[in-house]
Amino acid sequence: MTPLPPSPPSDVLRGTLDLLVLKTLTLEPMHGWGISQRIQQFSEGVLDVNQGSLYPALQRLEQKGWIDSRWHTTENNRRAKYYSLTAAGRRALGAETDSWRRYVAAVDMILRIV
């Protein structure tokens, strides 16, 4: 049997982007492009973060007080806004993670029905 060709990267599922951004920022402060690349790297190329979705999500998370931003110079000597996780963001990450795991478990239960 011939193996299936690799699937192209999928857009991040609706409702998961905030969770993925918060989790990614537990590693270190990053600029938007770095966040996008890190998510793609950790998902082994399965997830692709659309820039048109990422920046509104970053604004939303900052308005909620879950992330903070500061301008810094990148390794390429360019100015970029770096985002970091706040204490409130760490708490929100815990709650969002619990909610996601409940959701995945519920979907899994349905998929197991024969």
PDB file of C-alpha atoms in Angstrom:
ATOM      1  CA  MET A   1       0.000   0.000   0.000  1.00  0.00           C
ATOM      2  CA  THR A   2       1.377   3.407  -0.949  1.00  0.00           C
ATOM      3  CA  PRO A   3       1.739   5.820   1.997  1.00  0.00           C
ATOM      4  CA  LEU A   4      -0.298   8.980   1.846  1.00  0.00           C
ATOM      5  CA  PRO A   5       1.612  12.154   0.979  1.00  0.00           C
ATOM      6  CA  PRO A   6       2.206  14.515   3.898  1.00  0.00           C
ATOM      7  CA  SER A   7      -0.660  16.886   4.542  1.00  0.00           C
ATOM      8  CA  PRO A   8      -0.046  20.608   4.184  1.00  0.00           C
ATOM      9  CA  PRO A   9       0.025  22.545   7.458  1.00  0.00           C
ATOM     10  CA  SER A  10      -3.429  23.127   8.936  1.00  0.00           C
ATOM     11  CA  ASP A  11      -4.650  26.442  10.210  1.00  0.00           C
ATOM     12  CA  VAL A  12      -4.917  26.468  13.983  1.00  0.00           C
ATOM     13  CA  LEU A  13      -8.359  25.329  15.109  1.00  0.00           C
ATOM     14  CA  ARG A  14     -10.725  28.091  16.117  1.00  0.00           C
ATOM     15  CA  GLY A  15     -10.484  28.692  19.849  1.00  0.00           C
ATOM     16  CA  THR A  16      -7.032  27.170  20.301  1.00  0.00           C
ATOM     17  CA  LEU A  17      -4.834  30.068  19.223  1.00  0.00           C
ATOM     18  CA  ASP A  18      -4.962  31.856  22.589  1.00  0.00           C
ATOM     19  CA  LEU A  19      -3.974  28.639  24.362  1.00  0.00           C
ATOM     20  CA  LEU A  20      -1.086  28.003  21.955  1.00  0.00           C
ATOM     21  CA  VAL A  21       0.215  31.572  22.221  1.00  0.00           C
ATOM     22  CA  LEU A  22       0.095  31.525  26.024  1.00  0.00           C
ATOM     23  CA  LYS A  23       1.866  28.167  26.175  1.00  0.00           C
ATOM     24  CA  THR A  24       4.531  29.300  23.693  1.00  0.00           C
ATOM     25  CA  LEU A  25       5.248  32.411  25.760  1.00  0.00           C
ATOM     26  CA  THR A  26       6.047  30.266  28.825  1.00  0.00           C
ATOM     27  CA  LEU A  27       9.395  29.602  27.118  1.00  0.00           C
ATOM     28  CA  GLU A  28      10.588  33.194  26.704  1.00  0.00           C
ATOM     29  CA  PRO A  29       9.397  36.574  25.415  1.00  0.00           C
ATOM     30  CA  MET A  30       8.973  36.487  21.623  1.00  0.00           C
ATOM     31  CA  HIS A  31       7.867  38.664  18.740  1.00  0.00           C
ATOM     32  CA  GLY A  32       4.846  37.656  16.673  1.00  0.00           C
ATOM     33  CA  TRP A  33       6.747  35.958  13.865  1.00  0.00           C
ATOM     34  CA  GLY A  34       8.769  34.000  16.450  1.00  0.00           C
ATOM     35  CA  ILE A  35       5.566  32.819  18.147  1.00  0.00           C
ATOM     36  CA  SER A  36       4.199  31.658  14.802  1.00  0.00           C
ATOM     37  CA  GLN A  37       7.423  29.825  13.938  1.00  0.00           C
ATOM     38  CA  ARG A  38       7.684  28.178  17.358  1.00  0.00           C
ATOM     39  CA  ILE A  39       4.124  26.824  17.150  1.00  0.00           C
ATOM     40  CA  GLN A  40       4.851  25.419  13.700  1.00  0.00           C
ATOM     41  CA  GLN A  41       8.141  23.932  14.933  1.00  0.00           C
ATOM     42  CA  PHE A  42       6.654  22.276  18.038  1.00  0.00           C
ATOM     43  CA  SER A  43       3.740  20.873  16.033  1.00  0.00           C
ATOM     44  CA  GLU A  44       6.269  19.401  13.582  1.00  0.00           C
ATOM     45  CA  GLY A  45       4.781  21.456  10.771  1.00  0.00           C
ATOM     46  CA  VAL A  46       1.192  20.345  11.352  1.00  0.00           C
ATOM     47  CA  LEU A  47      -0.082  23.726  12.561  1.00  0.00           C
ATOM     48  CA  ASP A  48       0.257  26.960  10.633  1.00  0.00           C
ATOM     49  CA  VAL A  49      -0.569  30.223  12.386  1.00  0.00           C
ATOM     50  CA  ASN A  50      -2.165  32.717  10.023  1.00  0.00           C
ATOM     51  CA  GLN A  51      -0.680  36.172  10.637  1.00  0.00           C
ATOM     52  CA  GLY A  52      -4.135  37.667  10.095  1.00  0.00           C
ATOM     53  CA  SER A  53      -5.315  35.715  13.144  1.00  0.00           C
ATOM     54  CA  LEU A  54      -2.184  35.996  15.284  1.00  0.00           C
ATOM     55  CA  TYR A  55      -1.948  39.761  15.693  1.00  0.00           C
ATOM     56  CA  PRO A  56      -5.610  40.264  16.660  1.00  0.00           C
ATOM     57  CA  ALA A  57      -5.144  37.415  19.178  1.00  0.00           C
ATOM     58  CA  LEU A  58      -2.052  39.126  20.615  1.00  0.00           C
ATOM     59  CA  GLN A  59      -4.012  42.385  20.966  1.00  0.00           C
ATOM     60  CA  ARG A  60      -6.894  40.545  22.631  1.00  0.00           C
ATOM     61  CA  LEU A  61      -4.568  38.754  25.079  1.00  0.00           C
ATOM     62  CA  GLU A  62      -2.837  42.026  25.908  1.00  0.00           C
ATOM     63  CA  GLN A  63      -6.187  43.755  26.541  1.00  0.00           C
ATOM     64  CA  LYS A  64      -7.119  40.930  28.934  1.00  0.00           C
ATOM     65  CA  GLY A  65      -3.838  41.491  30.792  1.00  0.00           C
ATOM     66  CA  TRP A  66      -2.612  37.969  30.005  1.00  0.00           C
ATOM     67  CA  ILE A  67       0.423  39.164  28.039  1.00  0.00           C
ATOM     68  CA  ASP A  68       2.560  42.281  28.054  1.00  0.00           C
ATOM     69  CA  SER A  69       4.551  43.808  25.187  1.00  0.00           C
ATOM     70  CA  ARG A  70       7.713  45.850  24.809  1.00  0.00           C
ATOM     71  CA  TRP A  71       9.698  47.041  21.817  1.00  0.00           C
ATOM     72  CA  HIS A  72      13.151  45.468  21.449  1.00  0.00           C
ATOM     73  CA  THR A  73      15.790  45.067  18.763  1.00  0.00           C
ATOM     74  CA  THR A  74      15.857  41.628  17.119  1.00  0.00           C
ATOM     75  CA  GLU A  75      18.922  39.541  16.333  1.00  0.00           C
ATOM     76  CA  ASN A  76      18.706  41.070  12.814  1.00  0.00           C
ATOM     77  CA  ASN A  77      18.961  44.569  14.315  1.00  0.00           C
ATOM     78  CA  ARG A  78      15.290  45.355  13.584  1.00  0.00           C
ATOM     79  CA  ARG A  79      12.716  46.731  15.993  1.00  0.00           C
ATOM     80  CA  ALA A  80       9.955  44.314  16.949  1.00  0.00           C
ATOM     81  CA  LYS A  81       7.313  44.097  19.635  1.00  0.00           C
ATOM     82  CA  TYR A  82       8.144  41.270  22.036  1.00  0.00           C
ATOM     83  CA  TYR A  83       5.355  39.647  24.024  1.00  0.00           C
ATOM     84  CA  SER A  84       5.692  38.060  27.455  1.00  0.00           C
ATOM     85  CA  LEU A  85       3.348  36.157  29.732  1.00  0.00           C
ATOM     86  CA  THR A  86       1.982  37.910  32.836  1.00  0.00           C
ATOM     87  CA  ALA A  87       1.033  36.255  36.136  1.00  0.00           C
ATOM     88  CA  ALA A  88      -2.629  36.550  35.106  1.00  0.00           C
ATOM     89  CA  GLY A  89      -1.699  34.917  31.803  1.00  0.00           C
ATOM     90  CA  ARG A  90      -0.132  31.953  33.622  1.00  0.00           C
ATOM     91  CA  ARG A  91      -3.351  31.475  35.594  1.00  0.00           C
ATOM     92  CA  ALA A  92      -5.421  31.768  32.419  1.00  0.00           C
ATOM     93  CA  LEU A  93      -3.158  29.225  30.725  1.00  0.00           C
ATOM     94  CA  GLY A  94      -3.926  26.711  33.471  1.00  0.00           C
ATOM     95  CA  ALA A  95      -7.672  27.234  33.091  1.00  0.00           C
ATOM     96  CA  GLU A  96      -7.518  27.170  29.271  1.00  0.00           C
ATOM     97  CA  THR A  97      -5.439  23.974  29.354  1.00  0.00           C
ATOM     98  CA  ASP A  98      -7.958  22.252  31.636  1.00  0.00           C
ATOM     99  CA  SER A  99     -10.816  23.349  29.388  1.00  0.00           C
ATOM    100  CA  TRP A 100      -9.023  22.109  26.252  1.00  0.00           C
ATOM    101  CA  ARG A 101      -8.294  18.713  27.819  1.00  0.00           C
ATOM    102  CA  ARG A 102     -11.972  18.290  28.765  1.00  0.00           C
ATOM    103  CA  TYR A 103     -12.979  19.177  25.213  1.00  0.00           C
ATOM    104  CA  VAL A 104     -10.502  16.725  23.656  1.00  0.00           C
ATOM    105  CA  ALA A 105     -11.619  13.950  26.030  1.00  0.00           C
ATOM    106  CA  ALA A 106     -15.267  14.545  25.094  1.00  0.00           C
ATOM    107  CA  VAL A 107     -14.509  14.454  21.364  1.00  0.00           C
ATOM    108  CA  ASP A 108     -12.437  11.301  21.882  1.00  0.00           C
ATOM    109  CA  MET A 109     -15.360   9.609  23.665  1.00  0.00           C
ATOM    110  CA  ILE A 110     -17.598  10.334  20.693  1.00  0.00           C
ATOM    111  CA  LEU A 111     -14.997   9.090  18.193  1.00  0.00           C
ATOM    112  CA  ARG A 112     -14.713   5.785  20.058  1.00  0.00           C
ATOM    113  CA  ILE A 113     -18.402   5.009  19.530  1.00  0.00           C
ATOM    114  CA  VAL A 114     -18.650   2.127  17.102  1.00  0.00           C
TER     115      VAL A 114
END
